[in-house]
Tab-separated table of C-alpha atoms and ligand atoms in Angstrom:
chain	number	residue	atom	x	y	z
A	1	MET	CA	-112.921	67.509	-26.133
A	2	ARG	CA	-115.076	70.921	-27.252
A	3	ILE	CA	-116.747	71.748	-23.379
A	4	SER	CA	-119.361	74.176	-23.004
A	5	ILE	CA	-120.110	75.854	-19.608
A	6	ILE	CA	-123.188	77.286	-18.064
A	7	GLY	CA	-122.575	80.150	-15.516
A	8	THR	CA	-119.135	81.779	-15.401
A	9	GLY	CA	-119.020	82.590	-11.453
A	10	TYR	CA	-116.560	81.347	-8.963
A	11	VAL	CA	-116.845	77.604	-9.976
A	12	GLY	CA	-117.771	78.006	-13.974
A	13	LEU	CA	-114.997	80.463	-14.984
A	14	VAL	CA	-112.441	78.528	-12.884
A	15	THR	CA	-113.805	75.391	-14.467
A	16	GLY	CA	-113.552	76.682	-17.946
A	17	THR	CA	-110.575	78.180	-17.435
A	18	CYS	CA	-108.674	75.086	-16.217
A	19	LEU	CA	-110.158	73.113	-18.567
A	20	ALA	CA	-109.259	74.723	-21.524
A	21	TYR	CA	-105.641	75.028	-19.550
A	22	ARG	CA	-105.645	71.090	-20.142
A	23	GLY	CA	-105.987	71.036	-23.712
A	24	HIS	CA	-110.071	71.357	-24.205
A	25	SER	CA	-111.597	74.005	-26.047
A	26	VAL	CA	-114.192	76.054	-23.526
A	27	THR	CA	-116.987	78.145	-24.048
A	28	CYS	CA	-118.313	79.758	-21.126
A	29	VAL	CA	-121.975	81.089	-21.085
A	30	ASP	CA	-123.899	83.621	-19.315
A	31	LEU	CA	-126.742	85.729	-18.901
A	32	ASP	CA	-124.455	88.613	-17.873
A	33	GLU	CA	-122.978	90.954	-20.806
A	34	LYS	CA	-120.964	92.871	-18.996
A	35	LYS	CA	-118.744	89.547	-17.428
A	36	VAL	CA	-118.632	87.982	-21.522
A	37	LYS	CA	-117.489	91.233	-22.452
A	38	ALA	CA	-114.283	90.867	-20.262
A	39	ILE	CA	-113.623	87.619	-20.390
A	40	ASN	CA	-113.014	87.769	-24.028
A	41	ALA	CA	-111.216	90.220	-22.975
A	42	GLY	CA	-109.028	88.380	-21.138
A	43	GLU	CA	-109.821	89.975	-18.275
A	44	THR	CA	-111.676	88.526	-14.878
A	45	PRO	CA	-114.597	89.442	-13.346
A	46	ILE	CA	-113.950	88.494	-9.682
A	47	TYR	CA	-110.460	87.863	-7.496
A	48	GLU	CA	-108.951	85.257	-8.128
A	49	PRO	CA	-105.574	84.140	-7.006
A	50	GLY	CA	-103.575	82.662	-10.452
A	51	LEU	CA	-106.718	83.234	-12.404
A	52	PRO	CA	-105.958	85.860	-14.345
A	53	GLY	CA	-102.321	84.797	-16.410
A	54	LEU	CA	-104.327	81.506	-17.015
A	55	LEU	CA	-107.336	83.743	-18.472
A	56	ILE	CA	-105.378	85.357	-20.590
A	57	ALA	CA	-103.523	82.804	-21.878
A	58	GLN	CA	-106.714	80.777	-22.954
A	59	THR	CA	-108.465	83.679	-24.662
A	60	SER	CA	-105.599	84.751	-26.490
A	61	THR	CA	-105.289	81.331	-28.113
A	62	ASN	CA	-109.030	80.767	-28.611
A	63	ARG	CA	-108.954	77.759	-26.369
A	64	LEU	CA	-111.634	79.752	-24.221
A	65	ARG	CA	-114.303	81.945	-25.455
A	66	ALA	CA	-117.543	83.639	-23.791
A	67	THR	CA	-120.921	84.401	-25.509
A	68	THR	CA	-124.310	84.657	-23.939
A	69	ASP	CA	-125.872	82.108	-26.658
A	70	LEU	CA	-126.636	79.471	-24.855
A	71	GLU	CA	-128.218	77.341	-27.975
A	72	ARG	CA	-125.077	77.906	-29.795
A	73	ALA	CA	-122.696	76.492	-27.298
A	74	VAL	CA	-124.734	73.547	-26.561
A	75	LEU	CA	-124.981	73.155	-30.412
A	76	THR	CA	-121.200	73.141	-30.952
A	77	SER	CA	-119.800	71.064	-28.096
A	78	GLU	CA	-120.415	67.475	-27.204
A	79	VAL	CA	-120.233	68.047	-22.930
A	80	THR	CA	-122.308	71.010	-21.057
A	81	PHE	CA	-121.298	71.847	-17.435
A	82	ILE	CA	-124.626	73.530	-15.453
A	83	ALA	CA	-122.559	76.056	-12.727
A	84	VAL	CA	-125.465	77.989	-12.222
A	85	GLY	CA	-125.822	79.952	-8.526
A	86	THR	CA	-128.514	77.538	-6.207
A	87	PRO	CA	-129.218	79.864	-3.374
A	88	PHE	CA	-131.017	79.261	-0.303
A	89	ASP	CA	-134.567	81.016	-0.537
A	90	GLY	CA	-135.463	81.312	3.513
A	91	LYS	CA	-137.031	77.368	3.319
A	92	SER	CA	-135.612	75.638	1.031
A	93	ILE	CA	-133.178	75.522	-2.141
A	94	ASP	CA	-133.722	77.925	-4.523
A	95	LEU	CA	-133.479	75.881	-7.986
A	96	THR	CA	-134.804	78.335	-10.607
A	97	PHE	CA	-131.550	79.340	-11.968
A	98	ILE	CA	-131.023	75.342	-12.508
A	99	ARG	CA	-134.460	74.762	-13.777
A	100	THR	CA	-134.401	77.979	-16.652
A	101	VAL	CA	-131.114	76.713	-17.782
A	102	ALA	CA	-131.941	73.030	-17.621
A	103	SER	CA	-134.342	74.090	-19.923
A	104	GLN	CA	-132.515	76.268	-22.587
A	105	ILE	CA	-129.973	73.619	-23.088
A	106	GLY	CA	-133.053	70.824	-23.817
A	107	ALA	CA	-134.437	73.286	-26.568
A	108	ALA	CA	-131.542	72.652	-28.017
A	109	LEU	CA	-131.047	69.486	-27.328
A	110	ARG	CA	-133.900	69.190	-29.835
A	111	LYS	CA	-131.912	70.516	-32.674
A	112	LYS	CA	-129.145	68.304	-32.125
A	113	GLU	CA	-128.425	65.395	-34.123
A	114	THR	CA	-125.374	63.839	-32.153
A	115	TYR	CA	-125.148	62.282	-28.591
A	116	HIS	CA	-124.491	64.906	-26.039
A	117	THR	CA	-123.778	64.627	-21.925
A	118	VAL	CA	-125.251	67.376	-19.713
A	119	VAL	CA	-123.390	67.516	-16.048
A	120	VAL	CA	-124.393	69.620	-13.239
A	121	LYS	CA	-121.812	70.841	-11.813
A	122	SER	CA	-124.055	73.219	-9.369
A	123	THR	CA	-124.533	72.145	-5.445
A	124	VAL	CA	-127.591	70.674	-5.381
A	125	VAL	CA	-129.645	68.498	-3.231
A	126	PRO	CA	-130.315	64.678	-3.809
A	127	GLY	CA	-132.396	63.928	-6.354
A	128	THR	CA	-132.328	66.675	-7.769
A	129	THR	CA	-130.594	65.857	-11.149
A	130	ASP	CA	-132.539	62.775	-11.594
A	131	ARG	CA	-136.144	64.090	-10.309
A	132	ILE	CA	-135.768	67.778	-11.914
A	133	VAL	CA	-133.268	68.452	-14.206
A	134	LEU	CA	-133.552	64.960	-16.590
A	135	PRO	CA	-137.234	65.202	-16.620
A	136	ILE	CA	-136.898	68.900	-18.057
A	137	LEU	CA	-134.280	67.745	-20.306
A	138	GLU	CA	-136.685	65.060	-21.830
A	139	LYS	CA	-139.552	67.552	-22.205
A	140	GLU	CA	-137.774	70.477	-23.669
A	141	SER	CA	-135.422	68.305	-26.115
A	142	GLY	CA	-138.184	65.513	-27.124
A	143	LYS	CA	-135.936	62.690	-26.625
A	144	ARG	CA	-134.580	60.242	-23.601
A	145	ALA	CA	-132.088	60.292	-21.828
A	146	GLY	CA	-129.972	57.596	-21.644
A	147	GLY	CA	-130.655	57.493	-25.633
A	148	GLY	CA	-129.597	61.056	-26.688
A	149	PHE	CA	-128.221	62.149	-24.037
A	150	GLY	CA	-126.533	61.326	-21.238
A	151	VAL	CA	-127.139	63.423	-17.353
A	152	GLY	CA	-124.525	63.469	-15.241
A	153	MET	CA	-123.654	65.112	-11.652
A	154	ASN	CA	-120.089	65.981	-11.073
A	155	PRO	CA	-119.521	68.233	-7.547
A	156	GLU	CA	-117.169	71.071	-7.340
A	157	PHE	CA	-115.021	70.753	-4.465
A	158	LEU	CA	-112.866	73.994	-5.050
A	159	SER	CA	-112.314	76.245	-2.365
A	160	GLU	CA	-112.434	80.298	-3.232
A	161	GLY	CA	-108.902	82.039	-2.697
A	162	SER	CA	-107.356	78.834	-3.698
A	163	ALA	CA	-109.883	77.974	-6.497
A	164	VAL	CA	-107.531	77.281	-9.529
A	165	GLN	CA	-105.005	75.654	-7.059
A	166	ASP	CA	-107.777	73.107	-6.152
A	167	PHE	CA	-109.268	73.149	-8.969
A	168	ASN	CA	-105.919	71.711	-10.763
A	169	ASN	CA	-104.835	69.278	-7.398
A	170	PRO	CA	-108.535	67.422	-6.631
A	171	ASP	CA	-108.400	65.144	-3.876
A	172	ARG	CA	-111.245	63.536	-5.501
A	173	ILE	CA	-112.775	63.276	-8.986
A	174	VAL	CA	-116.851	62.248	-8.515
A	175	LEU	CA	-118.457	61.147	-11.441
A	176	GLY	CA	-121.779	60.997	-11.274
A	177	GLY	CA	-124.040	59.679	-14.200
A	178	ILE	CA	-127.593	57.582	-14.617
A	179	ASP	CA	-125.186	55.151	-16.928
A	180	LYS	CA	-122.031	54.159	-17.616
A	181	ARG	CA	-121.570	56.047	-21.013
A	182	THR	CA	-122.372	59.208	-19.141
A	183	GLN	CA	-119.557	58.287	-16.544
A	184	ASP	CA	-116.963	57.373	-19.327
A	185	LYS	CA	-117.460	61.114	-20.808
A	186	LEU	CA	-116.970	62.755	-17.332
A	187	ARG	CA	-113.628	60.259	-17.117
A	188	GLU	CA	-112.780	62.135	-20.510
A	189	VAL	CA	-112.927	65.320	-19.703
A	190	TYR	CA	-110.767	65.018	-16.709
A	191	ALA	CA	-108.369	62.169	-18.592
A	192	SER	CA	-105.777	64.595	-17.910
A	193	PHE	CA	-106.162	64.391	-14.288
A	194	ASN	CA	-104.984	61.015	-13.926
A	195	GLU	CA	-102.943	60.475	-10.164
A	196	VAL	CA	-106.512	61.904	-8.915
A	197	PRO	CA	-109.119	58.908	-7.104
A	198	MET	CA	-112.323	58.630	-9.588
A	199	LEU	CA	-115.467	57.998	-8.294
A	200	PRO	CA	-118.383	57.065	-10.468
A	201	ALA	CA	-121.573	56.901	-8.760
A	202	SER	CA	-125.027	57.811	-9.111
A	203	ASN	CA	-126.261	60.960	-9.436
A	204	SER	CA	-128.303	61.595	-6.039
A	205	THR	CA	-125.024	59.731	-4.355
A	206	ALA	CA	-122.420	62.740	-6.325
A	207	GLU	CA	-125.000	65.289	-4.970
A	208	MET	CA	-125.004	63.740	-1.399
A	209	ILE	CA	-121.161	63.315	-1.078
A	210	LYS	CA	-120.986	67.475	-1.590
A	211	TYR	CA	-123.347	68.029	1.075
A	212	ALA	CA	-121.716	65.675	3.487
A	213	SER	CA	-117.996	67.475	2.670
A	214	ASN	CA	-119.572	70.828	3.763
A	215	ALA	CA	-121.794	69.979	6.236
A	216	LEU	CA	-118.806	68.070	8.040
A	217	GLN	CA	-116.285	71.054	7.603
A	218	ALA	CA	-119.097	73.596	8.784
A	219	THR	CA	-119.851	71.056	11.865
A	220	LEU	CA	-116.197	71.258	12.313
A	221	ILE	CA	-115.817	74.809	12.466
A	222	SER	CA	-119.360	74.961	14.998
A	223	PHE	CA	-117.407	72.890	16.517
A	224	SER	CA	-114.267	74.429	17.464
A	225	ASN	CA	-116.521	78.107	18.323
A	226	GLU	CA	-118.556	76.072	21.174
A	227	ILE	CA	-115.082	74.853	22.156
A	228	GLY	CA	-113.622	78.493	22.227
A	229	ASN	CA	-116.094	79.906	23.537
A	230	LEU	CA	-116.675	77.721	26.579
A	231	CYS	CA	-112.568	78.355	26.987
A	232	SER	CA	-113.075	81.709	27.077
A	233	ASP	CA	-115.620	82.102	29.637
A	234	LEU	CA	-113.796	79.097	32.011
A	235	GLY	CA	-110.766	81.467	31.698
A	236	ASP	CA	-106.399	79.962	32.365
A	237	ILE	CA	-107.408	78.401	28.945
A	238	ASP	CA	-106.707	79.333	25.462
A	239	ALA	CA	-108.309	78.233	22.768
A	240	VAL	CA	-105.658	78.119	20.593
A	241	ASP	CA	-103.576	76.464	22.779
A	242	VAL	CA	-106.028	73.567	23.217
A	243	MET	CA	-106.237	73.184	19.612
A	244	ALA	CA	-103.068	72.729	18.861
A	245	GLY	CA	-103.074	70.112	21.251
A	246	VAL	CA	-105.721	68.372	19.918
A	247	HIS	CA	-104.580	68.624	15.952
A	248	LEU	CA	-101.677	66.126	17.127
A	249	SER	CA	-103.640	63.499	17.460
A	250	GLN	CA	-102.698	60.689	15.400
A	251	TYR	CA	-106.185	60.889	13.666
A	252	LEU	CA	-105.309	64.625	12.691
A	253	ARG	CA	-101.976	64.757	10.993
A	254	SER	CA	-100.455	63.790	7.423
A	255	GLU	CA	-99.456	60.407	7.209
A	256	GLY	CA	-96.052	59.493	8.513
A	257	SER	CA	-95.597	63.448	9.305
A	258	ALA	CA	-95.481	65.847	12.789
A	259	ARG	CA	-97.733	68.224	10.681
A	260	PRO	CA	-101.077	68.423	11.301
A	261	ALA	CA	-103.674	67.204	8.653
A	262	PRO	CA	-105.101	69.962	5.698
A	263	ILE	CA	-108.707	68.889	8.051
A	264	THR	CA	-107.708	71.018	11.092
A	265	SER	CA	-108.026	74.114	9.070
A	266	PHE	CA	-111.341	73.952	9.974
A	267	LEU	CA	-110.601	72.809	13.789
A	268	LYS	CA	-109.700	76.481	14.979
A	269	ALA	CA	-112.373	78.780	16.688
A	270	GLY	CA	-113.031	82.356	14.924
A	271	PRO	CA	-116.240	84.717	14.215
A	272	GLY	CA	-118.166	81.995	12.278
A	273	PHE	CA	-118.181	81.009	9.245
A	274	GLY	CA	-119.386	81.971	5.527
A	275	GLY	CA	-119.229	82.543	1.983
A	276	SER	CA	-121.503	81.187	-0.522
A	277	CYS	CA	-121.613	77.670	0.313
A	278	PHE	CA	-120.992	76.790	4.078
A	279	PRO	CA	-124.128	78.171	5.280
A	280	LYS	CA	-126.603	78.365	2.029
A	281	ASP	CA	-125.258	74.442	1.589
A	282	VAL	CA	-125.880	73.194	5.400
A	283	LYS	CA	-129.496	74.836	5.440
A	284	ALA	CA	-130.448	73.113	1.851
A	285	LEU	CA	-129.323	70.233	3.519
A	286	ILE	CA	-131.450	70.470	6.277
A	287	ALA	CA	-134.824	71.751	5.104
A	288	HIS	CA	-133.930	68.561	2.501
A	289	GLY	CA	-133.611	66.503	5.593
A	290	GLN	CA	-136.848	67.287	7.292
A	291	HIS	CA	-138.912	67.474	4.026
A	292	TYR	CA	-138.125	64.035	4.424
A	293	GLY	CA	-139.247	63.439	7.996
A	294	ASN	CA	-135.712	63.995	9.518
A	295	GLU	CA	-135.167	66.960	11.769
A	296	MET	CA	-131.473	67.327	11.612
A	297	PRO	CA	-130.851	68.627	14.748
A	298	LEU	CA	-127.586	68.453	14.993
A	299	LEU	CA	-127.236	70.474	11.319
A	300	GLN	CA	-129.878	72.407	12.945
A	301	GLU	CA	-127.196	73.571	16.092
A	302	VAL	CA	-124.319	74.115	13.847
A	303	ILE	CA	-126.344	77.083	11.529
A	304	ARG	CA	-127.402	78.385	15.638
A	305	THR	CA	-124.064	78.326	17.014
A	306	ASN	CA	-122.369	79.971	13.512
A	307	GLU	CA	-124.965	82.839	13.287
A	308	GLU	CA	-124.017	83.098	17.175
A	309	GLN	CA	-120.931	83.932	16.548
A	310	PRO	CA	-120.097	87.247	15.270
A	311	TRP	CA	-121.725	88.223	18.634
A	312	ARG	CA	-118.731	87.049	20.604
A	313	MET	CA	-116.894	89.682	18.734
A	314	VAL	CA	-119.819	92.146	20.012
A	315	GLU	CA	-119.634	90.836	23.825
A	316	LEU	CA	-115.172	91.146	23.924
A	317	LEU	CA	-115.769	94.456	22.791
A	318	ARG	CA	-118.138	95.036	25.620
A	319	GLU	CA	-115.927	93.763	27.545
A	320	TYR	CA	-114.448	97.368	27.271
A	321	THR	CA	-116.664	99.770	26.867
A	322	LYS	CA	-120.382	98.288	27.916
A	323	GLU	CA	-122.437	101.381	26.092
A	324	LEU	CA	-121.698	100.888	22.420
A	325	GLU	CA	-123.736	104.076	21.388
A	326	GLY	CA	-121.606	106.466	19.675
A	327	LEU	CA	-118.640	104.331	19.904
A	328	SER	CA	-115.781	104.182	17.050
A	329	VAL	CA	-114.686	101.296	15.433
A	330	THR	CA	-112.289	99.251	12.628
A	331	VAL	CA	-113.022	96.258	11.287
A	332	LEU	CA	-110.031	94.672	9.554
A	333	GLY	CA	-111.446	92.256	6.896
A	334	LEU	CA	-114.557	91.785	4.938
A	335	SER	CA	-114.680	89.724	2.942
A	336	PHE	CA	-115.284	86.253	3.955
A	337	LYS	CA	-112.082	84.351	4.211
A	338	PRO	CA	-108.421	85.815	3.156
A	339	GLU	CA	-107.662	85.622	-0.889
A	340	THR	CA	-110.674	86.713	-2.317
A	341	ASP	CA	-113.511	89.333	-2.918
A	342	ASP	CA	-116.514	87.175	-2.174
A	343	VAL	CA	-118.890	88.963	0.634
A	344	ARG	CA	-121.532	86.959	0.532
A	345	GLU	CA	-122.692	85.979	4.258
A	346	SER	CA	-119.504	87.242	5.402
A	347	PRO	CA	-119.288	87.414	9.268
A	348	ALA	CA	-117.429	90.534	9.256
A	349	LEU	CA	-120.659	91.899	7.600
A	350	ALA	CA	-123.314	90.292	10.301
A	351	LEU	CA	-120.633	91.903	12.736
A	352	ILE	CA	-120.744	95.208	10.821
A	353	THR	CA	-124.806	94.999	10.736
A	354	ILE	CA	-124.820	94.550	14.413
A	355	LEU	CA	-122.229	97.472	15.347
A	356	LEU	CA	-124.009	100.006	13.269
A	357	ASN	CA	-127.895	98.711	15.048
A	358	GLU	CA	-125.893	99.510	17.949
A	359	GLY	CA	-125.236	102.746	17.002
A	360	VAL	CA	-121.420	102.215	16.853
A	361	LYS	CA	-119.502	104.205	14.337
A	362	VAL	CA	-117.822	101.924	12.071
A	363	PHE	CA	-114.630	102.315	9.631
A	364	ALA	CA	-113.728	99.352	7.947
A	365	TYR	CA	-110.874	97.953	5.579
A	366	ASP	CA	-110.226	95.016	3.501
A	367	PRO	CA	-107.187	94.551	1.293
A	368	ILE	CA	-109.049	93.854	-2.005
A	369	ALA	CA	-112.862	93.881	-1.000
A	370	MET	CA	-113.717	96.610	-0.122
A	371	PRO	CA	-116.174	97.062	-3.361
A	372	ALA	CA	-118.161	94.346	-3.290
A	373	ALA	CA	-118.760	95.061	0.501
A	374	GLN	CA	-120.136	98.624	-0.665
A	375	LYS	CA	-122.316	97.097	-2.914
A	376	ALA	CA	-123.446	94.351	-0.224
A	377	LEU	CA	-124.646	97.190	2.439
A	378	GLY	CA	-125.438	99.536	-0.136
A	379	GLU	CA	-126.524	102.613	1.614
A	380	ARG	CA	-125.392	101.704	5.005
A	381	ASP	CA	-123.376	104.149	6.511
A	382	VAL	CA	-119.858	102.400	7.051
A	383	THR	CA	-116.452	104.769	6.079
A	384	TYR	CA	-114.194	102.516	4.507
A	385	CYS	CA	-110.634	102.959	4.858
A	386	ASP	CA	-107.677	103.924	2.021
A	387	SER	CA	-105.164	101.641	3.212
A	388	LEU	CA	-104.233	99.759	6.576
A	389	GLU	CA	-102.225	102.395	7.803
A	390	ASP	CA	-105.120	104.327	7.297
A	391	ALA	CA	-107.522	101.843	8.788
A	392	LEU	CA	-105.340	101.405	11.861
A	393	GLY	CA	-105.392	105.694	12.840
A	394	ARG	CA	-108.811	105.793	13.109
A	395	THR	CA	-110.269	104.528	16.343
A	396	ASP	CA	-109.412	103.191	19.862
A	397	TYR	CA	-110.872	99.534	18.841
A	398	LEU	CA	-109.517	97.196	16.295
A	399	LEU	CA	-111.718	94.212	15.271
A	400	LEU	CA	-110.227	91.676	13.164
A	401	VAL	CA	-112.678	89.643	11.324
A	402	THR	CA	-110.723	87.686	8.112
A	403	SER	CA	-107.023	86.754	7.993
A	404	TRP	CA	-105.525	88.323	5.415
A	405	SER	CA	-101.897	88.506	5.399
A	406	GLU	CA	-101.448	91.652	5.510
A	407	PHE	CA	-102.767	92.387	8.711
A	408	GLY	CA	-99.494	90.066	9.688
A	409	LYS	CA	-98.398	93.827	9.877
A	410	VAL	CA	-100.264	95.345	12.481
A	411	PRO	CA	-98.662	94.736	14.930
A	412	GLU	CA	-95.561	96.548	13.531
A	413	LEU	CA	-96.770	99.283	12.238
A	414	LEU	CA	-98.850	100.183	15.599
A	415	ASN	CA	-95.551	99.989	16.728
A	416	LYS	CA	-94.159	102.347	13.760
A	417	LEU	CA	-97.850	104.481	14.568
A	418	ASP	CA	-97.285	104.877	18.496
A	419	LEU	CA	-101.022	103.759	18.395
A	420	ALA	CA	-102.119	101.434	21.409
A	421	PRO	CA	-105.901	100.102	20.295
A	422	ILE	CA	-107.647	97.396	21.875
A	423	VAL	CA	-107.171	94.791	19.401
A	424	ILE	CA	-109.953	91.997	19.762
A	425	ASP	CA	-108.689	89.251	17.079
A	426	GLY	CA	-111.824	87.051	16.069
A	427	ARG	CA	-109.157	84.499	14.031
A	428	ARG	CA	-106.735	84.590	16.604
A	429	GLN	CA	-104.256	85.798	13.670
A	430	LEU	CA	-102.168	87.903	15.641
A	431	ASP	CA	-99.732	86.873	18.502
A	432	LYS	CA	-101.247	87.961	21.636
A	433	ASN	CA	-98.135	89.244	23.433
A	434	SER	CA	-97.197	91.539	19.958
A	435	VAL	CA	-99.601	94.312	21.202
A	436	LYS	CA	-100.057	95.743	24.131
A	437	ASN	CA	-103.739	95.557	24.601
A	438	TYR	CA	-105.284	91.916	22.703
A	439	SER	CA	-108.296	89.864	23.208
A	440	GLY	CA	-109.486	87.933	21.313
A	441	ILE	CA	-112.064	84.500	20.491
A	442	GLY	CA	-111.520	81.708	22.570
A	443	LEU	CA	-108.976	83.756	24.986
B	1	NAD	P1	-122.422	82.573	-9.000
B	1	NAD	O1	-123.163	83.586	-8.361
B	1	NAD	O2	-120.464	83.147	-8.588
B	1	NAD	O3	-122.239	82.106	-10.782
B	1	NAD	C1	-122.954	82.082	-11.286
B	1	NAD	C2	-123.342	82.254	-12.775
B	1	NAD	O4	-124.206	82.293	-13.472
B	1	NAD	C3	-123.315	84.368	-12.517
B	1	NAD	O5	-122.049	84.356	-13.511
B	1	NAD	C4	-124.562	84.272	-13.256
B	1	NAD	O6	-125.348	85.538	-14.161
B	1	NAD	C5	-124.824	82.584	-13.893
B	1	NAD	N1	-126.159	82.707	-14.491
B	1	NAD	C6	-127.263	82.616	-13.708
B	1	NAD	N2	-128.482	82.695	-14.953
B	1	NAD	C7	-127.927	81.888	-15.906
B	1	NAD	C8	-128.722	81.590	-17.252
B	1	NAD	N3	-129.643	81.729	-16.969
B	1	NAD	N4	-127.875	81.437	-18.287
B	1	NAD	C9	-126.551	81.661	-18.253
B	1	NAD	N5	-125.459	81.870	-16.753
B	1	NAD	C10	-126.446	82.356	-15.780
B	1	NAD	O7	-122.168	81.041	-8.484
B	1	NAD	P2	-120.807	79.848	-8.253
B	1	NAD	O8	-120.035	80.583	-6.947
B	1	NAD	O9	-119.750	79.556	-9.101
B	1	NAD	O10	-121.627	79.138	-7.665
B	1	NAD	C11	-122.230	77.983	-8.685
B	1	NAD	C12	-122.700	76.990	-8.076
B	1	NAD	O11	-121.427	76.004	-7.831
B	1	NAD	C13	-123.692	77.252	-6.236
B	1	NAD	O12	-124.036	76.377	-6.957
B	1	NAD	C14	-122.395	76.536	-6.102
B	1	NAD	O13	-123.165	75.946	-4.601
B	1	NAD	C15	-121.314	75.743	-6.595
B	1	NAD	N6	-120.156	75.887	-5.809
B	1	NAD	C16	-120.261	76.909	-5.559
B	1	NAD	C17	-118.265	77.091	-4.922
B	1	NAD	C18	-117.528	78.378	-4.495
B	1	NAD	O14	-116.647	78.562	-3.479
B	1	NAD	N7	-118.085	79.684	-4.906
B	1	NAD	C19	-117.317	75.815	-4.379
B	1	NAD	C20	-118.165	74.576	-4.635
B	1	NAD	C21	-119.518	74.900	-5.972
């Protein structure tokens, strides 16, 4: 099938590359000429494991091309996915990018004689596809949805850091659509995913499935942090032991196995969730709920607990030194999770901002995300270290915020370098007995 994808960020580029790998002919569209050029040269503008090799294979065989020409991409394809950003503007979801792209696609459809399917892949609050995207498409194209074109909603569940793996091995594919024809088109797109449960749905249900999924995972994280914080305050209880016991529940184990199910990765105390999805999606759902008269008290608390969590790291630091002004600390990990360069809403950046405001001198190290963090923190005075070894020798306080596998070497390196800093492990990644001076969230 000929497919166009508007927006070549984490979702658009991974979707495009993986669909090309599965035999479709894909055109990726972005406003950003630099991204388009890089993609056509077989270079990935984002860090995502497995993506570089897969992208080169698709661009070198011309199964995937990138362009800034949206109209041509629509006119030469049968299905168009919208994968642009949907940020939270402080009050509600910001649909500016979605509206712009819907207008442009609608204008292209006016010139098209054959049936076309437009599918929203971006995360949008329930009602957006049918009540905002569809009317814009009808107005700009002069055609009727269900006649000249179909409108669908196909939420994406990939996680950054394992996006290629997730896209190629989905747990479900939600086929939202205004009619069977649209859903059948989506089924054709995903025909090669034959073992995967396919869930036909209305567009609004498809939109809500995505929010309910993200809100559930965010809730589990804030729940774990609340339990972890209580364990710390009670003393003599380690949240890691508690959660290991919780994970053994038959409800939380993979069927027929003693191994904890993947959902338990959200049932761990830490420095809080971040990234480009959970914070903005939960906030957008709260705002949407409130617009319809639902206060959404549980989700409001999920956000509040999360925003306080970086302060827990500061409190742990204060247990060693009351006065923070003039102190030097090293932050290990800047991305919101390992295996990504994405620092959007990263708890590490929230923590660094608090520390800088308290007059602390901050050193930082991340294997991949330092350029992105530098861009996000702008003029703020942070010293970026060249390597993990370099970072370990800089200060007497190490704050581990992102569990990159490289940080598993910290105890061995400290030993080798004959250093004994205070290690405050926000992720509980290290064995608590592996370094001389250890403390951590939930301990
Ligand atoms: P992103 O910010 O990484 O990428 C968006 C891209 O869209 C950018 O490259 C931008 O230049 C481009 N763009 C914006 N306006 C455009 C226009 N008019 N024409 C062409 N291109 C345009 O975003 P992302 O992280 O890929 O997320 C996209 C959507 O998918 C969001 O709604 C997000 O919530 C959702 N989502 C994200 C993830 C994730 O892990 N990142 C997972 C699931 C769903």
